């Protein structure tokens, strides 16, 4: 679990480094706010196209092999980002990076479902999801230091950023091939009794959830799946829009060095980590995943709305509330993985939800950059994101009512209780 969390940590490092490189990269390549936003967002188009096929292949060849392949691929593309010389190369490399990363997070969620009974997944998903904001907490100061290598060995600071983080990803991707084990039954580091106990608990948990005999096409037509995809897409619009432009929002405070901006910009991510564990643990204990997702969406909407109308310092504090709301991801993926099961169709369903959300990832930064160019202020952009967050809260209200016999609601079984 810790190694998978490390993999996701690097995933978020490589995804978020663009936000910290935004100012210097845009200046060197001559990018407008709209062009940078488009490049940031086009990543999610490649992600969307290849997401479902990637997870279907993962189901066929095994999580160990495919997650390792994904990491090595996106690490190589990140290193190649150092060769970008104009906006068109920027767009192309961002698209390739999205294609390379496609399938990683839902693949990791599916992998956890193979290893843990439903009652334990919320805590595991909280740990996995916490690697995301933890990456930004570390990436802020670390990126600031790498950006200050401007001119060393003839490279720009943003080139050092991509080179170092891409190389680290390739190393960990190769290690994943040897470290991960596909299923508990294959784990030589467990005793035979432990393997049998864990396998039995997972199988009993799967039987208690009910049969998952639908085809992928039938799964994707389920109202609950479509609603979950809509909720996550709206959350991703706000998250991607905010993440890629957070240093620009922070820069409104004024009189800050590059290192200060990158360091201060990551403060809200500490509150996301708190939200992940508080909301994830509470949803596991109470079994009310839908309610905790709703609470998170409301926090996001409120934080963004307050951030749009107050001064920059208080606005950054308000955004901490929004990031606390992003902590609902552990509850969201517990709800989604329990609903879809661990069949091929279930793996494809998780990938479908994440791929639809990837389109939201394209919309968020693109919309933010466009409104920033048009208005010259981040206020309109924050208001737009707050409205999208409000829509996600409304959609959550309908998730439970769309439950169907084919996709049962998450439940607690006797075998899931602590003895």
mmCIF file of C-alpha atoms in Angstrom:
data_model
loop_
_atom_site.group_PDB
_atom_site.id
_atom_site.type_symbol
_atom_site.label_atom_id
_atom_site.label_comp_id
_atom_site.label_asym_id
_atom_site.label_seq_id
_atom_site.Cartn_x
_atom_site.Cartn_y
_atom_site.Cartn_z
ATOM 1 C CA UNK A 1 0.000 0.000 0.000
ATOM 2 C CA UNK A 2 2.815 2.402 0.844
ATOM 3 C CA UNK A 3 4.542 1.667 -2.450
ATOM 4 C CA UNK A 4 1.341 2.322 -4.408
ATOM 5 C CA UNK A 5 0.997 5.587 -2.474
ATOM 6 C CA UNK A 6 4.569 6.468 -3.508
ATOM 7 C CA UNK A 7 3.638 5.790 -7.127
ATOM 8 C CA UNK A 8 0.656 8.119 -6.850
ATOM 9 C CA UNK A 9 2.837 10.717 -5.113
ATOM 10 C CA UNK A 10 5.061 10.831 -8.181
ATOM 11 C CA UNK A 11 2.001 10.848 -10.405
ATOM 12 C CA UNK A 12 0.841 14.057 -8.759
ATOM 13 C CA UNK A 13 4.368 15.480 -8.797
ATOM 14 C CA UNK A 14 4.515 15.028 -12.562
ATOM 15 C CA UNK A 15 0.970 16.287 -13.072
ATOM 16 C CA UNK A 16 1.285 19.373 -10.888
ATOM 17 C CA UNK A 17 4.798 20.525 -11.770
ATOM 18 C CA UNK A 18 3.330 22.519 -14.660
ATOM 19 C CA UNK A 19 1.554 24.844 -12.235
ATOM 20 C CA UNK A 20 4.833 25.833 -10.598
ATOM 21 C CA UNK A 21 6.590 26.179 -13.964
ATOM 22 C CA UNK A 22 3.761 28.300 -15.401
ATOM 23 C CA UNK A 23 5.371 31.748 -15.140
ATOM 24 C CA UNK A 24 8.834 30.876 -16.434
ATOM 25 C CA UNK A 25 7.583 28.380 -19.040
ATOM 26 C CA UNK A 26 5.031 30.862 -20.418
ATOM 27 C CA UNK A 27 7.667 33.606 -20.598
ATOM 28 C CA UNK A 28 10.182 31.385 -22.427
ATOM 29 C CA UNK A 29 7.638 29.977 -24.905
ATOM 30 C CA UNK A 30 5.581 33.165 -25.283
ATOM 31 C CA UNK A 31 2.342 31.597 -24.030
ATOM 32 C CA UNK A 32 -0.758 33.655 -23.210
ATOM 33 C CA UNK A 33 -2.920 32.740 -20.212
ATOM 34 C CA UNK A 34 -5.423 31.086 -22.578
ATOM 35 C CA UNK A 35 -2.680 29.128 -24.370
ATOM 36 C CA UNK A 36 -1.219 27.868 -21.103
ATOM 37 C CA UNK A 37 -4.685 26.899 -19.866
ATOM 38 C CA UNK A 38 -5.342 25.013 -23.100
ATOM 39 C CA UNK A 39 -2.033 23.175 -22.810
ATOM 40 C CA UNK A 40 -2.719 22.312 -19.184
ATOM 41 C CA UNK A 41 -6.165 21.035 -20.092
ATOM 42 C CA UNK A 42 -5.291 19.121 -23.257
ATOM 43 C CA UNK A 43 -3.516 16.609 -21.036
ATOM 44 C CA UNK A 44 -6.960 15.368 -20.023
ATOM 45 C CA UNK A 45 -8.048 14.769 -23.630
ATOM 46 C CA UNK A 46 -5.333 12.153 -24.056
ATOM 47 C CA UNK A 47 -6.242 10.815 -20.631
ATOM 48 C CA UNK A 48 -9.922 10.528 -21.624
ATOM 49 C CA UNK A 49 -9.288 8.715 -24.913
ATOM 50 C CA UNK A 50 -7.032 6.027 -23.453
ATOM 51 C CA UNK A 51 -8.463 5.644 -19.946
ATOM 52 C CA UNK A 52 -10.989 2.826 -20.441
ATOM 53 C CA UNK A 53 -8.803 0.790 -22.870
ATOM 54 C CA UNK A 54 -5.917 1.091 -20.417
ATOM 55 C CA UNK A 55 -7.909 -0.350 -17.539
ATOM 56 C CA UNK A 56 -9.310 -3.176 -19.648
ATOM 57 C CA UNK A 57 -5.739 -4.136 -20.558
ATOM 58 C CA UNK A 58 -4.783 -3.902 -16.874
ATOM 59 C CA UNK A 59 -7.527 -6.423 -16.075
ATOM 60 C CA UNK A 60 -6.128 -8.799 -18.709
ATOM 61 C CA UNK A 61 -2.382 -8.561 -18.037
ATOM 62 C CA UNK A 62 -2.391 -7.808 -14.295
ATOM 63 C CA UNK A 63 -1.994 -4.655 -12.240
ATOM 64 C CA UNK A 64 1.707 -5.137 -11.507
ATOM 65 C CA UNK A 65 2.781 -5.195 -15.151
ATOM 66 C CA UNK A 66 0.443 -2.485 -16.359
ATOM 67 C CA UNK A 67 0.926 0.028 -13.536
ATOM 68 C CA UNK A 68 4.692 -0.331 -13.992
ATOM 69 C CA UNK A 69 4.314 0.270 -17.742
ATOM 70 C CA UNK A 70 2.194 3.370 -17.146
ATOM 71 C CA UNK A 71 4.782 4.864 -14.794
ATOM 72 C CA UNK A 72 7.734 4.304 -17.108
ATOM 73 C CA UNK A 73 5.778 5.764 -20.034
ATOM 74 C CA UNK A 74 4.762 8.985 -18.321
ATOM 75 C CA UNK A 75 8.244 9.366 -16.811
ATOM 76 C CA UNK A 76 9.801 9.233 -20.282
ATOM 77 C CA UNK A 77 7.305 11.783 -21.659
ATOM 78 C CA UNK A 78 7.971 14.097 -18.688
ATOM 79 C CA UNK A 79 11.690 14.013 -19.461
ATOM 80 C CA UNK A 80 10.906 14.799 -23.112
ATOM 81 C CA UNK A 81 8.999 17.902 -21.957
ATOM 82 C CA UNK A 82 12.445 19.518 -21.612
ATOM 83 C CA UNK A 83 12.622 19.631 -25.442
ATOM 84 C CA UNK A 84 9.485 21.785 -25.874
ATOM 85 C CA UNK A 85 10.237 24.958 -27.854
ATOM 86 C CA UNK A 86 6.865 26.434 -28.827
ATOM 87 C CA UNK A 87 3.174 26.253 -27.954
ATOM 88 C CA UNK A 88 2.397 23.534 -30.518
ATOM 89 C CA UNK A 89 5.081 21.232 -29.142
ATOM 90 C CA UNK A 90 3.714 22.091 -25.693
ATOM 91 C CA UNK A 91 0.209 20.976 -26.711
ATOM 92 C CA UNK A 92 1.527 17.760 -28.296
ATOM 93 C CA UNK A 93 3.623 16.734 -25.303
ATOM 94 C CA UNK A 94 0.799 17.466 -22.872
ATOM 95 C CA UNK A 95 -1.525 15.250 -24.940
ATOM 96 C CA UNK A 96 1.066 12.438 -24.949
ATOM 97 C CA UNK A 97 1.550 12.794 -21.189
ATOM 98 C CA UNK A 98 -2.198 12.346 -20.654
ATOM 99 C CA UNK A 99 -2.208 9.278 -22.898
ATOM 100 C CA UNK A 100 0.765 7.819 -21.004
ATOM 101 C CA UNK A 101 -0.832 8.364 -17.567
ATOM 102 C CA UNK A 102 -4.263 7.076 -18.617
ATOM 103 C CA UNK A 103 -5.551 4.331 -16.370
ATOM 104 C CA UNK A 104 -3.188 4.833 -13.461
ATOM 105 C CA UNK A 105 -5.488 6.105 -10.709
ATOM 106 C CA UNK A 106 -8.529 3.888 -11.463
ATOM 107 C CA UNK A 107 -6.053 1.044 -11.923
ATOM 108 C CA UNK A 108 -4.690 1.713 -8.448
ATOM 109 C CA UNK A 109 -8.250 1.844 -7.038
ATOM 110 C CA UNK A 110 -9.036 -1.468 -8.732
ATOM 111 C CA UNK A 111 -5.785 -2.946 -7.403
ATOM 112 C CA UNK A 112 -6.762 -1.982 -3.847
ATOM 113 C CA UNK A 113 -10.168 -3.622 -4.359
ATOM 114 C CA UNK A 114 -8.331 -6.863 -5.211
ATOM 115 C CA UNK A 115 -6.427 -6.717 -1.941
ATOM 116 C CA UNK A 116 -8.839 -5.399 0.689
ATOM 117 C CA UNK A 117 -12.397 -6.114 1.860
ATOM 118 C CA UNK A 118 -14.829 -3.238 1.333
ATOM 119 C CA UNK A 119 -14.780 -2.191 4.993
ATOM 120 C CA UNK A 120 -11.042 -1.485 4.808
ATOM 121 C CA UNK A 121 -10.930 0.282 1.446
ATOM 122 C CA UNK A 122 -11.875 3.739 2.687
ATOM 123 C CA UNK A 123 -8.767 3.967 4.863
ATOM 124 C CA UNK A 124 -6.580 2.618 2.074
ATOM 125 C CA UNK A 125 -8.074 5.030 -0.458
ATOM 126 C CA UNK A 126 -7.580 7.882 2.000
ATOM 127 C CA UNK A 127 -3.894 6.960 2.216
ATOM 128 C CA UNK A 128 -3.657 6.724 -1.568
ATOM 129 C CA UNK A 129 -5.509 9.992 -2.141
ATOM 130 C CA UNK A 130 -3.466 11.766 0.548
ATOM 131 C CA UNK A 131 -0.391 11.187 -1.595
ATOM 132 C CA UNK A 132 -1.865 13.743 -4.005
ATOM 133 C CA UNK A 133 -1.913 16.807 -1.724
ATOM 134 C CA UNK A 134 1.229 15.542 0.002
ATOM 135 C CA UNK A 135 2.936 15.701 -3.396
ATOM 136 C CA UNK A 136 1.970 19.340 -3.767
ATOM 137 C CA UNK A 137 3.119 20.156 -0.246
ATOM 138 C CA UNK A 138 6.529 18.730 -1.132
ATOM 139 C CA UNK A 139 6.497 19.947 -4.725
ATOM 140 C CA UNK A 140 6.058 23.627 -3.852
ATOM 141 C CA UNK A 141 9.375 24.228 -2.098
ATOM 142 C CA UNK A 142 11.139 21.526 -4.138
ATOM 143 C CA UNK A 143 9.964 23.029 -7.436
ATOM 144 C CA UNK A 144 11.016 26.455 -6.231
ATOM 145 C CA UNK A 145 14.553 25.173 -5.670
ATOM 146 C CA UNK A 146 14.717 23.483 -9.083
ATOM 147 C CA UNK A 147 13.354 26.587 -10.815
ATOM 148 C CA UNK A 148 16.181 28.576 -9.255
ATOM 149 C CA UNK A 149 18.633 26.409 -11.245
ATOM 150 C CA UNK A 150 17.781 28.691 -14.192
ATOM 151 C CA UNK A 151 20.755 28.733 -16.576
ATOM 152 C CA UNK A 152 22.660 25.843 -14.960
ATOM 153 C CA UNK A 153 24.190 23.573 -17.629
ATOM 154 C CA UNK A 154 22.407 25.708 -20.222
ATOM 155 C CA UNK A 155 18.934 24.610 -19.087
ATOM 156 C CA UNK A 156 15.990 26.656 -17.907
ATOM 157 C CA UNK A 157 14.643 26.061 -14.407
ATOM 158 C CA UNK A 158 11.464 24.463 -15.761
ATOM 159 C CA UNK A 159 13.594 22.028 -17.807
ATOM 160 C CA UNK A 160 15.416 20.942 -14.653
ATOM 161 C CA UNK A 161 12.010 20.428 -13.043
ATOM 162 C CA UNK A 162 10.750 18.097 -15.770
ATOM 163 C CA UNK A 163 14.073 16.282 -16.125
ATOM 164 C CA UNK A 164 14.502 15.428 -12.446
ATOM 165 C CA UNK A 165 10.899 14.404 -11.739
ATOM 166 C CA UNK A 166 10.570 12.386 -14.954
ATOM 167 C CA UNK A 167 13.744 10.428 -14.245
ATOM 168 C CA UNK A 168 12.595 9.636 -10.691
ATOM 169 C CA UNK A 169 9.308 8.312 -12.071
ATOM 170 C CA UNK A 170 11.059 5.950 -14.492
ATOM 171 C CA UNK A 171 13.159 4.499 -11.648
ATOM 172 C CA UNK A 172 10.122 3.835 -9.438
ATOM 173 C CA UNK A 173 8.179 2.439 -12.413
ATOM 174 C CA UNK A 174 10.873 -0.168 -13.036
ATOM 175 C CA UNK A 175 10.918 -1.017 -9.316
ATOM 176 C CA UNK A 176 7.118 -1.509 -9.348
ATOM 177 C CA UNK A 177 7.550 -4.536 -11.635
ATOM 178 C CA UNK A 178 9.468 -6.303 -8.861
ATOM 179 C CA UNK A 179 7.720 -4.916 -5.760
ATOM 180 C CA UNK A 180 3.996 -5.284 -6.488
ATOM 181 C CA UNK A 181 2.036 -8.530 -6.293
ATOM 182 C CA UNK A 182 -1.165 -8.922 -8.295
ATOM 183 C CA UNK A 183 -3.319 -10.725 -5.703
ATOM 184 C CA UNK A 184 -3.085 -11.912 -2.081
ATOM 185 C CA UNK A 185 -2.971 -15.525 -3.293
ATOM 186 C CA UNK A 186 0.336 -14.743 -5.052
ATOM 187 C CA UNK A 187 1.983 -12.966 -2.104
ATOM 188 C CA UNK A 188 4.950 -15.001 -0.908
ATOM 189 C CA UNK A 189 5.503 -12.574 1.968
ATOM 190 C CA UNK A 190 2.202 -13.716 3.542
ATOM 191 C CA UNK A 191 1.901 -17.031 5.365
ATOM 192 C CA UNK A 192 -0.440 -19.633 3.797
ATOM 193 C CA UNK A 193 -2.955 -18.977 6.588
ATOM 194 C CA UNK A 194 -2.840 -15.221 5.973
ATOM 195 C CA UNK A 195 -3.301 -15.693 2.224
ATOM 196 C CA UNK A 196 -6.286 -17.961 2.767
ATOM 197 C CA UNK A 197 -7.876 -15.658 5.355
ATOM 198 C CA UNK A 198 -7.510 -12.528 3.244
ATOM 199 C CA UNK A 199 -8.691 -14.223 0.059
ATOM 200 C CA UNK A 200 -11.731 -15.662 1.844
ATOM 201 C CA UNK A 201 -12.707 -12.292 3.313
ATOM 202 C CA UNK A 202 -12.452 -10.593 -0.070
ATOM 203 C CA UNK A 203 -14.479 -13.319 -1.798
ATOM 204 C CA UNK A 204 -17.177 -13.243 0.893
ATOM 205 C CA UNK A 205 -17.274 -9.466 0.658
ATOM 206 C CA UNK A 206 -17.691 -9.701 -3.104
ATOM 207 C CA UNK A 207 -20.542 -12.207 -2.749
ATOM 208 C CA UNK A 208 -22.259 -9.972 -0.201
ATOM 209 C CA UNK A 209 -22.181 -7.082 -2.680
ATOM 210 C CA UNK A 210 -24.207 -9.223 -5.070
ATOM 211 C CA UNK A 211 -23.536 -10.590 -8.578
ATOM 212 C CA UNK A 212 -21.755 -8.313 -11.061
ATOM 213 C CA UNK A 213 -22.592 -10.106 -14.283
ATOM 214 C CA UNK A 214 -23.234 -7.109 -16.446
ATOM 215 C CA UNK A 215 -21.244 -6.363 -19.556
ATOM 216 C CA UNK A 216 -19.164 -3.215 -19.710
ATOM 217 C CA UNK A 217 -21.753 -1.586 -21.968
ATOM 218 C CA UNK A 218 -24.564 -2.370 -19.524
ATOM 219 C CA UNK A 219 -22.497 -1.026 -16.636
ATOM 220 C CA UNK A 220 -21.801 2.248 -18.417
ATOM 221 C CA UNK A 221 -25.528 2.757 -19.031
ATOM 222 C CA UNK A 222 -26.412 2.519 -15.355
ATOM 223 C CA UNK A 223 -27.867 5.829 -14.056
ATOM 224 C CA UNK A 224 -25.770 5.550 -10.911
ATOM 225 C CA UNK A 225 -22.567 5.242 -12.936
ATOM 226 C CA UNK A 226 -23.507 8.232 -15.088
ATOM 227 C CA UNK A 227 -24.327 10.315 -12.018
ATOM 228 C CA UNK A 228 -21.060 9.366 -10.320
ATOM 229 C CA UNK A 229 -19.216 10.335 -13.498
ATOM 230 C CA UNK A 230 -21.036 13.683 -13.526
ATOM 231 C CA UNK A 231 -20.221 14.373 -9.883
ATOM 232 C CA UNK A 232 -16.562 13.562 -10.349
ATOM 233 C CA UNK A 233 -16.355 15.569 -13.592
ATOM 234 C CA UNK A 234 -17.641 18.677 -11.810
ATOM 235 C CA UNK A 235 -15.213 18.164 -8.938
ATOM 236 C CA UNK A 236 -12.380 17.716 -11.415
ATOM 237 C CA UNK A 237 -13.300 20.930 -13.261
ATOM 238 C CA UNK A 238 -12.892 22.890 -10.041
ATOM 239 C CA UNK A 239 -9.811 20.976 -8.895
ATOM 240 C CA UNK A 240 -7.856 21.145 -12.150
ATOM 241 C CA UNK A 241 -8.844 24.766 -12.690
ATOM 242 C CA UNK A 242 -7.637 25.683 -9.221
ATOM 243 C CA UNK A 243 -4.520 23.503 -9.083
ATOM 244 C CA UNK A 244 -2.978 24.786 -12.307
ATOM 245 C CA UNK A 245 -3.645 28.408 -11.433
ATOM 246 C CA UNK A 246 -3.131 28.395 -7.658
ATOM 247 C CA UNK A 247 0.314 30.045 -7.853
ATOM 248 C CA UNK A 248 -1.282 32.833 -9.928
ATOM 249 C CA UNK A 249 -3.997 33.246 -7.293
ATOM 250 C CA UNK A 250 -1.344 33.357 -4.561
ATOM 251 C CA UNK A 251 0.713 35.899 -6.500
ATOM 252 C CA UNK A 252 -2.100 38.451 -5.995
ATOM 253 C CA UNK A 253 -0.787 38.945 -2.464
ATOM 254 C CA UNK A 254 2.167 40.832 -3.958
ATOM 255 C CA UNK A 255 5.851 41.320 -3.086
ATOM 256 C CA UNK A 256 6.585 37.583 -3.035
ATOM 257 C CA UNK A 257 9.625 35.822 -4.486
ATOM 258 C CA UNK A 258 9.242 32.748 -6.706
ATOM 259 C CA UNK A 259 10.202 30.499 -3.802
ATOM 260 C CA UNK A 260 7.680 32.228 -1.507
ATOM 261 C CA UNK A 261 4.898 31.914 -4.086
ATOM 262 C CA UNK A 262 5.542 28.196 -4.699
ATOM 263 C CA UNK A 263 5.788 27.504 -0.963
ATOM 264 C CA UNK A 264 2.703 29.507 0.050
ATOM 265 C CA UNK A 265 0.668 28.050 -2.821
ATOM 266 C CA UNK A 266 0.822 24.567 -1.353
ATOM 267 C CA UNK A 267 -0.616 25.532 2.055
ATOM 268 C CA UNK A 268 -4.206 24.551 1.111
ATOM 269 C CA UNK A 269 -3.070 20.999 0.333
ATOM 270 C CA UNK A 270 -2.435 20.376 4.035
ATOM 271 C CA UNK A 271 -6.169 20.882 4.574
ATOM 272 C CA UNK A 272 -6.939 18.406 1.794
ATOM 273 C CA UNK A 273 -4.946 15.752 3.635
ATOM 274 C CA UNK A 274 -6.947 16.483 6.799
ATOM 275 C CA UNK A 275 -10.171 16.207 4.809
ATOM 276 C CA UNK A 276 -9.150 12.922 3.237
ATOM 277 C CA UNK A 277 -8.630 11.214 6.564
ATOM 278 C CA UNK A 278 -11.502 12.859 8.467
ATOM 279 C CA UNK A 279 -14.104 12.358 5.745
ATOM 280 C CA UNK A 280 -12.706 8.959 4.701
ATOM 281 C CA UNK A 281 -12.619 7.579 8.225
ATOM 282 C CA UNK A 282 -16.040 8.989 9.077
ATOM 283 C CA UNK A 283 -17.623 7.582 5.921
ATOM 284 C CA UNK A 284 -16.114 4.151 6.630
ATOM 285 C CA UNK A 285 -17.325 4.166 10.211
ATOM 286 C CA UNK A 286 -20.840 5.335 9.404
ATOM 287 C CA UNK A 287 -21.215 3.751 5.956
ATOM 288 C CA UNK A 288 -22.649 7.063 4.648
ATOM 289 C CA UNK A 289 -20.428 7.613 1.617
ATOM 290 C CA UNK A 290 -22.988 9.689 -0.258
ATOM 291 C CA UNK A 291 -23.433 12.126 2.647
ATOM 292 C CA UNK A 292 -19.697 12.655 2.991
ATOM 293 C CA UNK A 293 -19.304 13.306 -0.734
ATOM 294 C CA UNK A 294 -22.080 15.909 -0.445
ATOM 295 C CA UNK A 295 -20.341 17.609 2.493
ATOM 296 C CA UNK A 296 -17.136 17.791 0.479
ATOM 297 C CA UNK A 297 -18.850 19.327 -2.564
ATOM 298 C CA UNK A 298 -20.502 21.986 -0.405
ATOM 299 C CA UNK A 299 -17.158 22.882 1.193
ATOM 300 C CA UNK A 300 -15.611 23.272 -2.266
ATOM 301 C CA UNK A 301 -18.404 25.555 -3.479
ATOM 302 C CA UNK A 302 -18.357 27.705 -0.345
ATOM 303 C CA UNK A 303 -14.571 28.045 -0.252
ATOM 304 C CA UNK A 304 -14.382 29.107 -3.904
ATOM 305 C CA UNK A 305 -17.249 31.574 -3.535
ATOM 306 C CA UNK A 306 -15.686 33.242 -0.487
ATOM 307 C CA UNK A 307 -12.290 33.317 -2.213
ATOM 308 C CA UNK A 308 -13.825 35.254 -5.100
ATOM 309 C CA UNK A 309 -15.139 38.166 -3.008
ATOM 310 C CA UNK A 310 -12.510 38.795 -0.299
ATOM 311 C CA UNK A 311 -8.964 40.182 -0.333
ATOM 312 C CA UNK A 312 -6.106 37.906 -1.525
ATOM 313 C CA UNK A 313 -4.879 36.892 1.941
ATOM 314 C CA UNK A 314 -8.327 35.920 3.270
ATOM 315 C CA UNK A 315 -9.088 34.431 -0.147
ATOM 316 C CA UNK A 316 -6.180 32.012 0.174
ATOM 317 C CA UNK A 317 -7.495 31.020 3.614
ATOM 318 C CA UNK A 318 -10.955 30.459 2.109
ATOM 319 C CA UNK A 319 -9.450 28.182 -0.508
ATOM 320 C CA UNK A 320 -8.211 26.000 2.353
ATOM 321 C CA UNK A 321 -11.898 25.184 2.972
ATOM 322 C CA UNK A 322 -12.294 24.213 -0.681
ATOM 323 C CA UNK A 323 -9.273 21.943 -0.466
ATOM 324 C CA UNK A 324 -10.657 20.354 2.704
ATOM 325 C CA UNK A 325 -13.695 19.532 0.560
ATOM 326 C CA UNK A 326 -11.473 17.780 -1.976
ATOM 327 C CA UNK A 327 -10.799 15.330 0.844
ATOM 328 C CA UNK A 328 -14.111 13.736 -0.073
ATOM 329 C CA UNK A 329 -12.283 11.743 -2.754
ATOM 330 C CA UNK A 330 -11.669 8.852 -0.362
ATOM 331 C CA UNK A 331 -15.416 8.605 0.315
ATOM 332 C CA UNK A 332 -16.205 9.005 -3.391
ATOM 333 C CA UNK A 333 -13.978 6.159 -4.538
ATOM 334 C CA UNK A 334 -15.183 3.917 -1.720
ATOM 335 C CA UNK A 335 -18.712 4.484 -2.994
ATOM 336 C CA UNK A 336 -17.705 3.876 -6.615
ATOM 337 C CA UNK A 337 -15.558 0.763 -6.044
ATOM 338 C CA UNK A 338 -18.186 -0.851 -3.774
ATOM 339 C CA UNK A 339 -20.845 -0.195 -6.401
ATOM 340 C CA UNK A 340 -18.941 -1.608 -9.361
ATOM 341 C CA UNK A 341 -17.132 -4.641 -7.957
ATOM 342 C CA UNK A 342 -13.901 -6.196 -9.271
ATOM 343 C CA UNK A 343 -14.958 -7.757 -12.585
ATOM 344 C CA UNK A 344 -13.702 -6.592 -15.979
ATOM 345 C CA UNK A 345 -16.849 -4.469 -16.298
ATOM 346 C CA UNK A 346 -16.155 -3.026 -12.846
ATOM 347 C CA UNK A 347 -12.612 -2.061 -13.839
ATOM 348 C CA UNK A 348 -13.966 -0.484 -17.011
ATOM 349 C CA UNK A 349 -16.655 1.337 -15.031
ATOM 350 C CA UNK A 350 -14.109 2.889 -12.676
ATOM 351 C CA UNK A 351 -12.042 3.936 -15.671
ATOM 352 C CA UNK A 352 -15.140 5.411 -17.349
ATOM 353 C CA UNK A 353 -15.907 7.567 -14.304
ATOM 354 C CA UNK A 354 -12.331 8.775 -14.189
ATOM 355 C CA UNK A 355 -12.165 9.371 -17.945
ATOM 356 C CA UNK A 356 -15.325 11.493 -17.966
ATOM 357 C CA UNK A 357 -13.800 13.460 -15.115
ATOM 358 C CA UNK A 358 -10.722 13.894 -17.315
ATOM 359 C CA UNK A 359 -12.846 15.999 -19.660
ATOM 360 C CA UNK A 360 -13.594 18.137 -16.636
ATOM 361 C CA UNK A 361 -9.855 18.431 -16.174
ATOM 362 C CA UNK A 362 -9.664 19.898 -19.687
ATOM 363 C CA UNK A 363 -12.488 22.359 -19.061
ATOM 364 C CA UNK A 364 -11.232 23.670 -15.686
ATOM 365 C CA UNK A 365 -7.819 25.172 -16.526
ATOM 366 C CA UNK A 366 -8.953 26.208 -20.014
ATOM 367 C CA UNK A 367 -11.954 28.097 -18.618
ATOM 368 C CA UNK A 368 -9.871 29.667 -15.841
ATOM 369 C CA UNK A 369 -7.230 30.912 -18.300
ATOM 370 C CA UNK A 370 -9.819 32.247 -20.756
ATOM 371 C CA UNK A 371 -11.694 34.219 -18.096
ATOM 372 C CA UNK A 372 -8.392 35.517 -16.720
ATOM 373 C CA UNK A 373 -7.436 36.818 -20.178
ATOM 374 C CA UNK A 374 -10.869 38.384 -20.723
ATOM 375 C CA UNK A 375 -11.327 40.010 -17.309
ATOM 376 C CA UNK A 376 -7.731 40.446 -16.130
ATOM 377 C CA UNK A 377 -8.763 39.119 -12.709
ATOM 378 C CA UNK A 378 -9.161 35.710 -11.083
ATOM 379 C CA UNK A 379 -12.516 36.729 -9.531
ATOM 380 C CA UNK A 380 -14.676 35.615 -12.466
ATOM 381 C CA UNK A 381 -12.727 32.363 -12.724
ATOM 382 C CA UNK A 382 -13.290 31.533 -9.049
ATOM 383 C CA UNK A 383 -17.002 32.328 -9.343
ATOM 384 C CA UNK A 384 -17.290 30.009 -12.348
ATOM 385 C CA UNK A 385 -15.603 27.168 -10.464
ATOM 386 C CA UNK A 386 -17.846 27.764 -7.426
ATOM 387 C CA UNK A 387 -20.906 27.365 -9.662
ATOM 388 C CA UNK A 388 -19.622 24.060 -11.015
ATOM 389 C CA UNK A 389 -19.007 22.822 -7.459
ATOM 390 C CA UNK A 390 -22.613 23.685 -6.588
ATOM 391 C CA UNK A 391 -23.773 21.541 -9.528
ATOM 392 C CA UNK A 392 -21.748 18.587 -8.190
ATOM 393 C CA UNK A 393 -23.519 18.919 -4.824
ATOM 394 C CA UNK A 394 -26.913 18.785 -6.546
ATOM 395 C CA UNK A 395 -25.946 15.680 -8.557
ATOM 396 C CA UNK A 396 -24.816 13.866 -5.411
ATOM 397 C CA UNK A 397 -28.358 14.135 -4.031
ATOM 398 C CA UNK A 398 -29.616 11.872 -6.827
ATOM 399 C CA UNK A 399 -26.955 9.157 -6.645
ATOM 400 C CA UNK A 400 -28.665 6.877 -4.130
ATOM 401 C CA UNK A 401 -32.096 7.132 -5.760
ATOM 402 C CA UNK A 402 -30.579 5.848 -9.012
ATOM 403 C CA UNK A 403 -29.406 2.604 -7.455
ATOM 404 C CA UNK A 404 -30.383 -0.491 -9.383
ATOM 405 C CA UNK A 405 -30.297 -4.245 -8.827
ATOM 406 C CA UNK A 406 -27.302 -4.535 -11.130
ATOM 407 C CA UNK A 407 -25.219 -2.154 -9.077
ATOM 408 C CA UNK A 408 -25.996 -2.464 -5.386
ATOM 409 C CA UNK A 409 -25.328 0.152 -2.775
ATOM 410 C CA UNK A 410 -22.337 -0.307 -0.505
ATOM 411 C CA UNK A 411 -23.152 -2.219 2.673
ATOM 412 C CA UNK A 412 -21.453 -3.600 5.731
ATOM 413 C CA UNK A 413 -21.415 -7.363 6.095
ATOM 414 C CA UNK A 414 -20.719 -9.410 9.230
ATOM 415 C CA UNK A 415 -17.322 -10.468 7.844
ATOM 416 C CA UNK A 416 -16.362 -6.808 7.498
ATOM 417 C CA UNK A 417 -16.763 -6.139 11.201
ATOM 418 C CA UNK A 418 -13.807 -6.337 13.516
ATOM 419 C CA UNK A 419 -13.850 -9.467 15.573
#
